mmCIF file of C-alpha atoms in Angstrom:
data_model
loop_
_atom_site.group_PDB
_atom_site.id
_atom_site.type_symbol
_atom_site.label_atom_id
_atom_site.label_comp_id
_atom_site.label_asym_id
_atom_site.label_seq_id
_atom_site.Cartn_x
_atom_site.Cartn_y
_atom_site.Cartn_z
ATOM 1 C CA UNK Y 1 -75.977 92.925 3.723
ATOM 2 C CA UNK Y 2 -77.762 90.567 1.376
ATOM 3 C CA UNK Y 3 -74.543 90.201 -0.561
ATOM 4 C CA UNK Y 4 -72.639 89.180 2.589
ATOM 5 C CA UNK Y 5 -75.242 86.545 3.514
ATOM 6 C CA UNK Y 6 -75.039 85.071 0.017
ATOM 7 C CA UNK Y 7 -71.277 84.749 0.259
ATOM 8 C CA UNK Y 8 -71.484 83.041 3.675
ATOM 9 C CA UNK Y 9 -74.160 80.633 2.423
ATOM 10 C CA UNK Y 10 -72.026 79.646 -0.536
ATOM 11 C CA UNK Y 11 -69.018 79.058 1.756
ATOM 12 C CA UNK Y 12 -70.959 76.769 4.131
ATOM 13 C CA UNK Y 13 -72.360 74.826 1.188
ATOM 14 C CA UNK Y 14 -68.916 74.218 -0.272
ATOM 15 C CA UNK Y 15 -67.587 72.968 3.112
ATOM 16 C CA UNK Y 16 -70.259 70.241 3.260
ATOM 17 C CA UNK Y 17 -69.155 68.678 -0.022
ATOM 18 C CA UNK Y 18 -66.653 65.686 0.424
ATOM 19 C CA UNK Y 19 -64.503 64.570 -2.510
ATOM 20 C CA UNK Y 20 -65.372 61.120 -3.939
ATOM 21 C CA UNK Y 21 -63.197 58.223 -2.686
ATOM 22 C CA UNK Y 22 -60.752 56.829 -5.255
ATOM 23 C CA UNK Y 23 -61.636 53.375 -6.565
ATOM 24 C CA UNK Y 24 -59.592 50.600 -4.821
ATOM 25 C CA UNK Y 25 -57.370 48.715 -7.266
ATOM 26 C CA UNK Y 26 -57.223 44.903 -7.267
ATOM 27 C CA UNK Y 27 -54.169 43.506 -5.458
ATOM 28 C CA UNK Y 28 -50.989 42.693 -7.345
ATOM 29 C CA UNK Y 29 -49.974 39.020 -7.453
ATOM 30 C CA UNK Y 30 -47.350 36.840 -9.102
ATOM 31 C CA UNK Y 31 -48.313 33.664 -10.928
ATOM 32 C CA UNK Y 32 -46.787 30.498 -12.379
ATOM 33 C CA UNK Y 33 -47.967 27.594 -14.498
ATOM 34 C CA UNK Y 34 -48.296 24.133 -12.960
ATOM 35 C CA UNK Y 35 -46.222 21.720 -15.023
ATOM 36 C CA UNK Y 36 -46.086 17.949 -15.389
ATOM 37 C CA UNK Y 37 -42.792 16.083 -15.171
ATOM 38 C CA UNK Y 38 -41.583 12.577 -14.458
ATOM 39 C CA UNK Y 39 -40.335 12.771 -10.876
ATOM 40 C CA UNK Y 40 -38.809 10.224 -8.503
ATOM 41 C CA UNK Y 41 -40.513 8.999 -5.372
ATOM 42 C CA UNK Y 42 -37.832 9.194 -2.720
ATOM 43 C CA UNK Y 43 -37.074 8.412 0.906
ATOM 44 C CA UNK Y 44 -34.993 11.114 2.566
ATOM 45 C CA UNK Y 45 -32.776 10.793 5.610
ATOM 46 C CA UNK Y 46 -29.422 11.874 7.044
ATOM 47 C CA UNK Y 47 -26.267 9.773 7.077
ATOM 48 C CA UNK Y 48 -22.514 9.991 7.317
ATOM 49 C CA UNK Y 49 -19.704 8.952 5.011
ATOM 50 C CA UNK Y 50 -17.085 6.337 5.848
ATOM 51 C CA UNK Y 51 -14.037 5.099 3.898
ATOM 52 C CA UNK Y 52 -14.453 2.249 1.447
ATOM 53 C CA UNK Y 53 -11.424 0.696 3.141
ATOM 54 C CA UNK Y 54 -9.050 1.725 5.928
ATOM 55 C CA UNK Y 55 -5.543 0.311 6.327
ATOM 56 C CA UNK Y 56 -3.219 0.768 9.298
ATOM 57 C CA UNK Y 57 0.329 0.616 7.967
ATOM 58 C CA UNK Y 58 2.526 -1.426 10.346
ATOM 59 C CA UNK Y 59 5.980 -3.020 9.848
ATOM 60 C CA UNK Y 60 6.261 -6.740 9.150
ATOM 61 C CA UNK Y 61 9.965 -6.874 10.093
ATOM 62 C CA UNK Y 62 11.948 -5.247 12.888
ATOM 63 C CA UNK Y 63 14.613 -2.626 12.323
ATOM 64 C CA UNK Y 64 15.446 1.055 12.174
ATOM 65 C CA UNK Y 65 13.157 3.299 10.121
ATOM 66 C CA UNK Y 66 15.430 4.987 7.586
ATOM 67 C CA UNK Y 67 13.051 7.105 5.492
ATOM 68 C CA UNK Y 68 9.560 8.058 4.341
ATOM 69 C CA UNK Y 69 8.429 9.004 0.837
ATOM 70 C CA UNK Y 70 5.073 10.776 1.019
ATOM 71 C CA UNK Y 71 3.538 13.987 2.341
ATOM 72 C CA UNK Y 72 0.837 14.119 4.981
ATOM 73 C CA UNK Y 73 -2.559 14.075 3.254
ATOM 74 C CA UNK Y 74 -1.111 12.939 -0.061
ATOM 75 C CA UNK Y 75 -2.996 10.676 -2.448
ATOM 76 C CA UNK Y 76 -1.113 7.441 -3.112
ATOM 77 C CA UNK Y 77 -1.577 4.542 -5.491
ATOM 78 C CA UNK Y 78 -1.288 0.858 -4.770
ATOM 79 C CA UNK Y 79 2.394 -0.080 -4.657
ATOM 80 C CA UNK Y 80 3.732 3.426 -3.930
ATOM 81 C CA UNK Y 81 6.736 3.412 -1.575
ATOM 82 C CA UNK Y 82 5.881 4.780 1.879
ATOM 83 C CA UNK Y 83 8.709 3.839 4.294
ATOM 84 C CA UNK Y 84 12.071 2.056 4.283
ATOM 85 C CA UNK Y 85 13.643 -0.030 7.057
ATOM 86 C CA UNK Y 86 17.413 -0.661 7.328
ATOM 87 C CA UNK Y 87 17.873 -3.705 5.032
ATOM 88 C CA UNK Y 88 21.440 -4.728 5.931
ATOM 89 C CA UNK Y 89 20.556 -7.471 8.405
ATOM 90 C CA UNK Y 90 18.041 -9.006 6.010
ATOM 91 C CA UNK Y 91 20.423 -8.743 3.056
ATOM 92 C CA UNK Y 92 23.014 -10.681 5.076
ATOM 93 C CA UNK Y 93 20.453 -13.317 6.027
ATOM 94 C CA UNK Y 94 19.549 -13.732 2.362
ATOM 95 C CA UNK Y 95 23.168 -14.186 1.330
ATOM 96 C CA UNK Y 96 23.711 -16.702 4.136
ATOM 97 C CA UNK Y 97 20.649 -18.687 3.075
ATOM 98 C CA UNK Y 98 21.773 -18.628 -0.557
ATOM 99 C CA UNK Y 99 25.185 -20.014 0.472
ATOM 100 C CA UNK Y 100 23.592 -22.797 2.475
ATOM 101 C CA UNK Y 101 21.390 -23.617 -0.482
ATOM 102 C CA UNK Y 102 24.410 -23.914 -2.777
ATOM 103 C CA UNK Y 103 26.063 -26.312 -0.325
ATOM 104 C CA UNK Y 104 22.905 -28.387 -0.083
ATOM 105 C CA UNK Y 105 22.539 -28.502 -3.866
ATOM 106 C CA UNK Y 106 26.147 -29.715 -4.186
ATOM 107 C CA UNK Y 107 25.557 -32.402 -1.586
ATOM 108 C CA UNK Y 108 22.382 -33.475 -3.361
ATOM 109 C CA UNK Y 109 24.179 -33.752 -6.694
ATOM 110 C CA UNK Y 110 26.933 -35.912 -5.146
ATOM 111 C CA UNK Y 111 24.423 -38.198 -3.416
ATOM 112 C CA UNK Y 112 22.310 -38.584 -6.548
ATOM 113 C CA UNK Y 113 25.341 -39.505 -8.682
ATOM 114 C CA UNK Y 114 26.551 -42.028 -6.094
ATOM 115 C CA UNK Y 115 23.073 -43.519 -5.816
ATOM 116 C CA UNK Y 116 22.856 -43.897 -9.595
ATOM 117 C CA UNK Y 117 26.263 -45.562 -9.767
ATOM 118 C CA UNK Y 118 25.509 -48.085 -7.056
ATOM 119 C CA UNK Y 119 22.030 -48.728 -8.427
ATOM 120 C CA UNK Y 120 23.666 -49.993 -11.618
ATOM 121 C CA UNK Y 121 25.891 -52.375 -9.580
ATOM 122 C CA UNK Y 122 23.049 -53.710 -7.452
ATOM 123 C CA UNK Y 123 21.813 -56.442 -9.880
ATOM 124 C CA UNK Y 124 25.311 -58.017 -10.069
ATOM 125 C CA UNK Y 125 25.723 -58.017 -6.267
ATOM 126 C CA UNK Y 126 28.771 -55.746 -6.466
ATOM 127 C CA UNK Y 127 27.167 -53.707 -3.679
ATOM 128 C CA UNK Y 128 25.086 -54.888 -0.768
ATOM 129 C CA UNK Y 129 21.443 -53.952 -0.524
ATOM 130 C CA UNK Y 130 22.151 -52.423 2.890
ATOM 131 C CA UNK Y 131 24.758 -50.064 1.453
ATOM 132 C CA UNK Y 132 22.439 -49.129 -1.375
ATOM 133 C CA UNK Y 133 19.675 -48.235 1.063
ATOM 134 C CA UNK Y 134 22.134 -46.053 3.007
ATOM 135 C CA UNK Y 135 23.020 -44.193 -0.188
ATOM 136 C CA UNK Y 136 19.316 -43.851 -1.007
ATOM 137 C CA UNK Y 137 18.654 -42.396 2.447
ATOM 138 C CA UNK Y 138 21.563 -39.988 1.982
ATOM 139 C CA UNK Y 139 20.131 -38.764 -1.332
ATOM 140 C CA UNK Y 140 16.700 -38.274 0.214
ATOM 141 C CA UNK Y 141 18.208 -36.367 3.136
ATOM 142 C CA UNK Y 142 20.121 -34.130 0.727
ATOM 143 C CA UNK Y 143 16.882 -33.478 -1.174
ATOM 144 C CA UNK Y 144 15.202 -32.424 2.065
ATOM 145 C CA UNK Y 145 18.064 -30.056 2.887
ATOM 146 C CA UNK Y 146 17.757 -28.421 -0.515
ATOM 147 C CA UNK Y 147 14.025 -27.889 0.061
ATOM 148 C CA UNK Y 148 14.723 -26.485 3.517
ATOM 149 C CA UNK Y 149 17.317 -23.998 2.289
ATOM 150 C CA UNK Y 150 15.142 -23.023 -0.691
ATOM 151 C CA UNK Y 151 12.505 -22.094 1.874
ATOM 152 C CA UNK Y 152 15.104 -20.138 3.860
ATOM 153 C CA UNK Y 153 16.108 -18.211 0.738
ATOM 154 C CA UNK Y 154 12.477 -17.426 -0.088
ATOM 155 C CA UNK Y 155 11.781 -16.279 3.476
ATOM 156 C CA UNK Y 156 14.905 -14.123 3.462
ATOM 157 C CA UNK Y 157 13.767 -12.525 0.183
ATOM 158 C CA UNK Y 158 10.347 -11.838 1.692
ATOM 159 C CA UNK Y 159 11.879 -10.248 4.789
ATOM 160 C CA UNK Y 160 14.191 -8.135 2.652
ATOM 161 C CA UNK Y 161 11.177 -7.025 0.603
ATOM 162 C CA UNK Y 162 9.387 -6.018 3.807
ATOM 163 C CA UNK Y 163 12.131 -3.432 4.349
ATOM 164 C CA UNK Y 164 10.281 -1.399 1.715
ATOM 165 C CA UNK Y 165 6.792 -0.638 2.999
ATOM 166 C CA UNK Y 166 4.407 0.111 0.125
ATOM 167 C CA UNK Y 167 0.773 1.155 -0.045
ATOM 168 C CA UNK Y 168 -1.594 -1.843 -0.305
ATOM 169 C CA UNK Y 169 -4.325 0.256 -1.945
ATOM 170 C CA UNK Y 170 -5.106 3.530 -3.663
ATOM 171 C CA UNK Y 171 -6.158 6.120 -1.125
ATOM 172 C CA UNK Y 172 -5.337 9.220 0.864
ATOM 173 C CA UNK Y 173 -2.657 9.322 3.546
ATOM 174 C CA UNK Y 174 -3.332 10.642 6.993
ATOM 175 C CA UNK Y 175 -0.698 12.226 9.211
ATOM 176 C CA UNK Y 176 2.633 10.406 9.503
ATOM 177 C CA UNK Y 177 2.805 8.951 13.014
ATOM 178 C CA UNK Y 178 6.547 8.197 13.350
ATOM 179 C CA UNK Y 179 9.892 9.746 12.416
ATOM 180 C CA UNK Y 180 12.991 8.154 10.863
ATOM 181 C CA UNK Y 181 15.505 6.853 13.394
ATOM 182 C CA UNK Y 182 12.949 5.017 15.495
ATOM 183 C CA UNK Y 183 13.366 1.262 15.840
ATOM 184 C CA UNK Y 184 10.331 -0.692 14.720
ATOM 185 C CA UNK Y 185 9.092 -4.071 15.895
ATOM 186 C CA UNK Y 186 7.557 -6.577 13.522
ATOM 187 C CA UNK Y 187 3.741 -6.486 13.629
ATOM 188 C CA UNK Y 188 3.693 -3.814 16.326
ATOM 189 C CA UNK Y 189 0.279 -2.437 17.284
ATOM 190 C CA UNK Y 190 1.170 1.234 16.771
ATOM 191 C CA UNK Y 191 0.539 2.216 13.160
ATOM 192 C CA UNK Y 192 3.053 4.232 11.162
ATOM 193 C CA UNK Y 193 0.310 5.700 8.979
ATOM 194 C CA UNK Y 194 -3.412 5.312 8.242
ATOM 195 C CA UNK Y 195 -4.613 5.268 4.622
ATOM 196 C CA UNK Y 196 -8.284 5.686 3.710
ATOM 197 C CA UNK Y 197 -9.678 4.606 0.370
ATOM 198 C CA UNK Y 198 -12.185 7.295 -0.631
ATOM 199 C CA UNK Y 199 -12.818 6.410 -4.288
ATOM 200 C CA UNK Y 200 -15.308 4.827 -3.982
ATOM 201 C CA UNK Y 201 -16.815 5.883 -0.665
ATOM 202 C CA UNK Y 202 -19.571 4.530 1.579
ATOM 203 C CA UNK Y 203 -22.474 6.356 3.219
ATOM 204 C CA UNK Y 204 -24.211 4.824 6.234
ATOM 205 C CA UNK Y 205 -27.757 5.903 7.082
ATOM 206 C CA UNK Y 206 -30.788 4.740 9.043
ATOM 207 C CA UNK Y 207 -34.400 4.628 7.904
ATOM 208 C CA UNK Y 208 -37.588 3.994 9.907
ATOM 209 C CA UNK Y 209 -39.047 0.521 9.649
ATOM 210 C CA UNK Y 210 -42.030 1.771 7.620
ATOM 211 C CA UNK Y 211 -39.702 3.287 4.998
ATOM 212 C CA UNK Y 212 -37.561 0.158 4.951
ATOM 213 C CA UNK Y 213 -40.572 -1.926 3.951
ATOM 214 C CA UNK Y 214 -40.978 0.264 0.863
ATOM 215 C CA UNK Y 215 -37.262 0.097 0.119
ATOM 216 C CA UNK Y 216 -37.362 -3.673 0.437
ATOM 217 C CA UNK Y 217 -40.285 -3.894 -1.989
ATOM 218 C CA UNK Y 218 -38.565 -1.849 -4.693
ATOM 219 C CA UNK Y 219 -34.942 -2.927 -4.205
ATOM 220 C CA UNK Y 220 -33.301 -4.919 -7.015
ATOM 221 C CA UNK Y 221 -30.110 -6.906 -7.497
ATOM 222 C CA UNK Y 222 -28.513 -3.764 -8.926
ATOM 223 C CA UNK Y 223 -29.452 -1.754 -5.831
ATOM 224 C CA UNK Y 224 -31.702 1.300 -5.636
ATOM 225 C CA UNK Y 225 -30.333 4.655 -6.739
ATOM 226 C CA UNK Y 226 -29.080 6.741 -3.825
ATOM 227 C CA UNK Y 227 -28.051 10.412 -4.019
ATOM 228 C CA UNK Y 228 -26.132 12.415 -1.443
ATOM 229 C CA UNK Y 229 -25.294 16.036 -0.856
ATOM 230 C CA UNK Y 230 -23.661 18.011 1.911
ATOM 231 C CA UNK Y 231 -26.235 20.170 3.765
ATOM 232 C CA UNK Y 232 -26.448 23.566 2.109
ATOM 233 C CA UNK Y 233 -24.773 22.371 -1.080
ATOM 234 C CA UNK Y 234 -26.076 21.023 -4.362
ATOM 235 C CA UNK Y 235 -26.287 17.301 -5.077
ATOM 236 C CA UNK Y 236 -22.783 15.850 -5.094
ATOM 237 C CA UNK Y 237 -22.889 12.216 -6.174
ATOM 238 C CA UNK Y 238 -25.136 9.330 -7.211
ATOM 239 C CA UNK Y 239 -24.566 5.775 -6.084
ATOM 240 C CA UNK Y 240 -26.525 2.667 -5.256
ATOM 241 C CA UNK Y 241 -27.723 0.742 -2.232
ATOM 242 C CA UNK Y 242 -25.342 -2.148 -1.523
ATOM 243 C CA UNK Y 243 -26.082 -3.319 2.030
ATOM 244 C CA UNK Y 244 -29.073 -3.668 4.342
ATOM 245 C CA UNK Y 245 -28.543 -4.672 7.959
ATOM 246 C CA UNK Y 246 -30.293 -7.798 9.212
ATOM 247 C CA UNK Y 247 -31.735 -6.380 12.439
ATOM 248 C CA UNK Y 248 -34.054 -3.497 13.317
ATOM 249 C CA UNK Y 249 -32.796 -1.446 16.260
ATOM 250 C CA UNK Y 250 -35.437 -2.066 18.923
ATOM 251 C CA UNK Y 251 -34.672 1.233 20.684
ATOM 252 C CA UNK Y 252 -34.939 3.513 17.657
ATOM 253 C CA UNK Y 253 -37.143 1.425 15.366
ATOM 254 C CA UNK Y 254 -34.713 2.030 12.505
ATOM 255 C CA UNK Y 255 -32.597 -0.126 10.234
ATOM 256 C CA UNK Y 256 -29.100 0.695 8.993
ATOM 257 C CA UNK Y 257 -28.401 0.774 5.259
ATOM 258 C CA UNK Y 258 -25.287 1.493 3.237
ATOM 259 C CA UNK Y 259 -24.733 2.973 -0.202
ATOM 260 C CA UNK Y 260 -21.564 3.169 -2.280
ATOM 261 C CA UNK Y 261 -20.588 6.205 -4.388
ATOM 262 C CA UNK Y 262 -17.850 6.609 -7.033
ATOM 263 C CA UNK Y 263 -16.687 9.927 -5.500
ATOM 264 C CA UNK Y 264 -14.465 10.446 -8.544
ATOM 265 C CA UNK Y 265 -14.097 14.164 -7.847
ATOM 266 C CA UNK Y 266 -13.246 13.425 -4.194
ATOM 267 C CA UNK Y 267 -15.858 15.964 -3.121
ATOM 268 C CA UNK Y 268 -16.883 13.788 -0.182
ATOM 269 C CA UNK Y 269 -14.669 13.074 2.824
ATOM 270 C CA UNK Y 270 -14.993 10.336 5.441
ATOM 271 C CA UNK Y 271 -16.915 11.481 8.502
ATOM 272 C CA UNK Y 272 -19.112 14.059 6.748
ATOM 273 C CA UNK Y 273 -22.819 14.348 7.502
ATOM 274 C CA UNK Y 274 -24.815 14.132 4.281
ATOM 275 C CA UNK Y 275 -28.416 14.371 3.144
ATOM 276 C CA UNK Y 276 -29.375 11.020 1.635
ATOM 277 C CA UNK Y 277 -32.110 10.423 -0.921
ATOM 278 C CA UNK Y 278 -33.144 6.885 -1.905
ATOM 279 C CA UNK Y 279 -35.145 6.708 -5.145
ATOM 280 C CA UNK Y 280 -37.801 3.984 -5.016
ATOM 281 C CA UNK Y 281 -39.563 4.542 -8.339
ATOM 282 C CA UNK Y 282 -40.561 7.296 -10.782
ATOM 283 C CA UNK Y 283 -43.893 9.094 -10.982
ATOM 284 C CA UNK Y 284 -44.911 9.922 -14.581
ATOM 285 C CA UNK Y 285 -46.673 13.267 -15.148
ATOM 286 C CA UNK Y 286 -46.264 14.477 -11.581
ATOM 287 C CA UNK Y 287 -47.781 17.988 -11.230
ATOM 288 C CA UNK Y 288 -45.298 20.531 -9.868
ATOM 289 C CA UNK Y 289 -45.917 24.028 -8.506
ATOM 290 C CA UNK Y 290 -43.588 26.491 -6.758
ATOM 291 C CA UNK Y 291 -43.476 25.954 -2.995
ATOM 292 C CA UNK Y 292 -44.605 29.561 -2.487
ATOM 293 C CA UNK Y 293 -47.955 28.695 -4.084
ATOM 294 C CA UNK Y 294 -48.933 26.335 -1.260
ATOM 295 C CA UNK Y 295 -50.543 27.615 1.924
ATOM 296 C CA UNK Y 296 -51.849 25.888 5.046
ATOM 297 C CA UNK Y 297 -54.881 26.703 7.174
ATOM 298 C CA UNK Y 298 -57.133 24.818 9.578
ATOM 299 C CA UNK Y 299 -58.615 22.779 6.733
ATOM 300 C CA UNK Y 300 -55.260 21.679 5.328
ATOM 301 C CA UNK Y 301 -53.146 22.657 2.324
ATOM 302 C CA UNK Y 302 -54.483 24.917 -0.423
ATOM 303 C CA UNK Y 303 -53.463 26.986 -3.438
ATOM 304 C CA UNK Y 304 -54.957 30.036 -5.107
ATOM 305 C CA UNK Y 305 -55.869 29.411 -8.736
ATOM 306 C CA UNK Y 306 -55.728 32.344 -11.144
ATOM 307 C CA UNK Y 307 -58.847 31.940 -13.295
ATOM 308 C CA UNK Y 308 -59.151 33.221 -16.851
ATOM 309 C CA UNK Y 309 -61.435 36.087 -15.769
ATOM 310 C CA UNK Y 310 -58.694 37.375 -13.427
ATOM 311 C CA UNK Y 311 -60.470 36.211 -10.284
ATOM 312 C CA UNK Y 312 -58.959 34.052 -7.554
ATOM 313 C CA UNK Y 313 -60.195 30.606 -6.543
ATOM 314 C CA UNK Y 314 -59.074 28.977 -3.307
ATOM 315 C CA UNK Y 315 -58.601 25.253 -3.888
ATOM 316 C CA UNK Y 316 -57.752 22.482 -1.421
ATOM 317 C CA UNK Y 317 -54.868 20.245 -2.492
ATOM 318 C CA UNK Y 318 -53.001 17.131 -1.406
ATOM 319 C CA UNK Y 319 -49.288 17.827 -1.305
ATOM 320 C CA UNK Y 320 -46.652 15.253 -2.224
ATOM 321 C CA UNK Y 321 -42.879 15.421 -1.964
ATOM 322 C CA UNK Y 322 -40.784 18.539 -2.342
ATOM 323 C CA UNK Y 323 -37.890 18.892 -4.780
ATOM 324 C CA UNK Y 324 -35.848 22.015 -4.279
ATOM 325 C CA UNK Y 325 -38.286 24.925 -4.544
ATOM 326 C CA UNK Y 326 -41.032 22.908 -6.208
ATOM 327 C CA UNK Y 327 -43.741 20.749 -4.655
ATOM 328 C CA UNK Y 328 -45.619 17.792 -6.133
ATOM 329 C CA UNK Y 329 -49.409 18.208 -5.989
ATOM 330 C CA UNK Y 330 -51.107 14.823 -5.849
ATOM 331 C CA UNK Y 331 -54.688 16.177 -5.999
ATOM 332 C CA UNK Y 332 -56.324 19.536 -6.684
ATOM 333 C CA UNK Y 333 -54.195 20.983 -9.493
ATOM 334 C CA UNK Y 334 -53.635 19.778 -13.035
ATOM 335 C CA UNK Y 335 -50.878 20.565 -15.475
ATOM 336 C CA UNK Y 336 -51.447 23.940 -17.146
ATOM 337 C CA UNK Y 337 -53.347 25.504 -14.241
ATOM 338 C CA UNK Y 338 -52.100 28.944 -13.246
ATOM 339 C CA UNK Y 339 -51.332 29.206 -9.544
ATOM 340 C CA UNK Y 340 -50.732 32.388 -7.581
ATOM 341 C CA UNK Y 341 -47.270 32.389 -6.021
ATOM 342 C CA UNK Y 342 -47.128 35.793 -4.325
ATOM 343 C CA UNK Y 343 -49.522 38.363 -2.865
ATOM 344 C CA UNK Y 344 -52.035 35.768 -1.637
ATOM 345 C CA UNK Y 345 -52.573 37.473 1.733
ATOM 346 C CA UNK Y 346 -54.709 40.180 0.093
ATOM 347 C CA UNK Y 347 -56.958 37.730 -1.751
ATOM 348 C CA UNK Y 348 -60.448 36.435 -1.071
ATOM 349 C CA UNK Y 349 -62.429 33.896 -3.107
ATOM 350 C CA UNK Y 350 -63.789 35.495 -6.285
ATOM 351 C CA UNK Y 351 -61.681 38.644 -5.869
ATOM 352 C CA UNK Y 352 -60.167 40.259 -8.935
ATOM 353 C CA UNK Y 353 -56.396 40.682 -9.078
ATOM 354 C CA UNK Y 354 -53.691 42.170 -11.216
ATOM 355 C CA UNK Y 355 -50.650 40.187 -12.319
ATOM 356 C CA UNK Y 356 -47.367 41.806 -11.486
ATOM 357 C CA UNK Y 357 -45.170 42.061 -14.535
ATOM 358 C CA UNK Y 358 -41.847 40.255 -14.380
ATOM 359 C CA UNK Y 359 -38.963 42.567 -13.610
#
């Protein structure tokens, strides 16, 4: 009996013992070094691209369209042949004008020789002054006819040249708007083709009046640097500011600006929406941290600093501009500080942490 009671007592005693709780490990975090770089101070906005020049190709003479010599969407150079118009009528007009010119030149030669001959006889009164003046008038009239028919020949050559319609600039063709066989009218309103010059290319954009004042202060004769990219893509091209409108839109409080870009790779097309970045000046030794290091609470922006004793310090900061996945810190962090970039939700001021090893 005593033995049974001893066993039961030992069992109850062992049930009352609870195992010790395991020690809680410090939270895992990721860290990065704040670094100093020379960074631009920029104004960002949205704009759209437009052609550097647009030309509506129209005929300058009337006639039947006989051919075209390009593909829709093709790049063309200045002087490339685009269309031809039936030249026969204009060739005939040229030949007719050339014949009339030859006749006029012959008449002029005859009148000049006669005038010279009678001019030599005038001092000896072998010819009357009245007759001489008639011959002089005839020579002058013949000279005028030669000038007139020279003009007719030149005009006929111009009209014949207009039968070959060439590109006035380097650019990209749109869709052909007419087929061979149609009869064209000189200077008609309906275009045969539209060509856009896209190298270089313009971007139009608006900025608020407050930003314009900064742009105006830093603009130079060479124009401020302007960068563009298509939303979701990397930066495409750099150009410069070349035009500022002269009136602020009273309804929107914005001012329109324009930048020009080389667009050598033809990565930009007219009509695209683009992100625009105007560089005003450069900031030396700007302190950069990853965007994931910056948090916001009721007091403003802050970062967690990883101290040398592996404890966390919450520090208020003033945030500047963002560049990709990095943020400029104007106050609160200096170059070389270690900031915590991940795992901050488990931290408290003064708490120890463990740094997660890079995978």
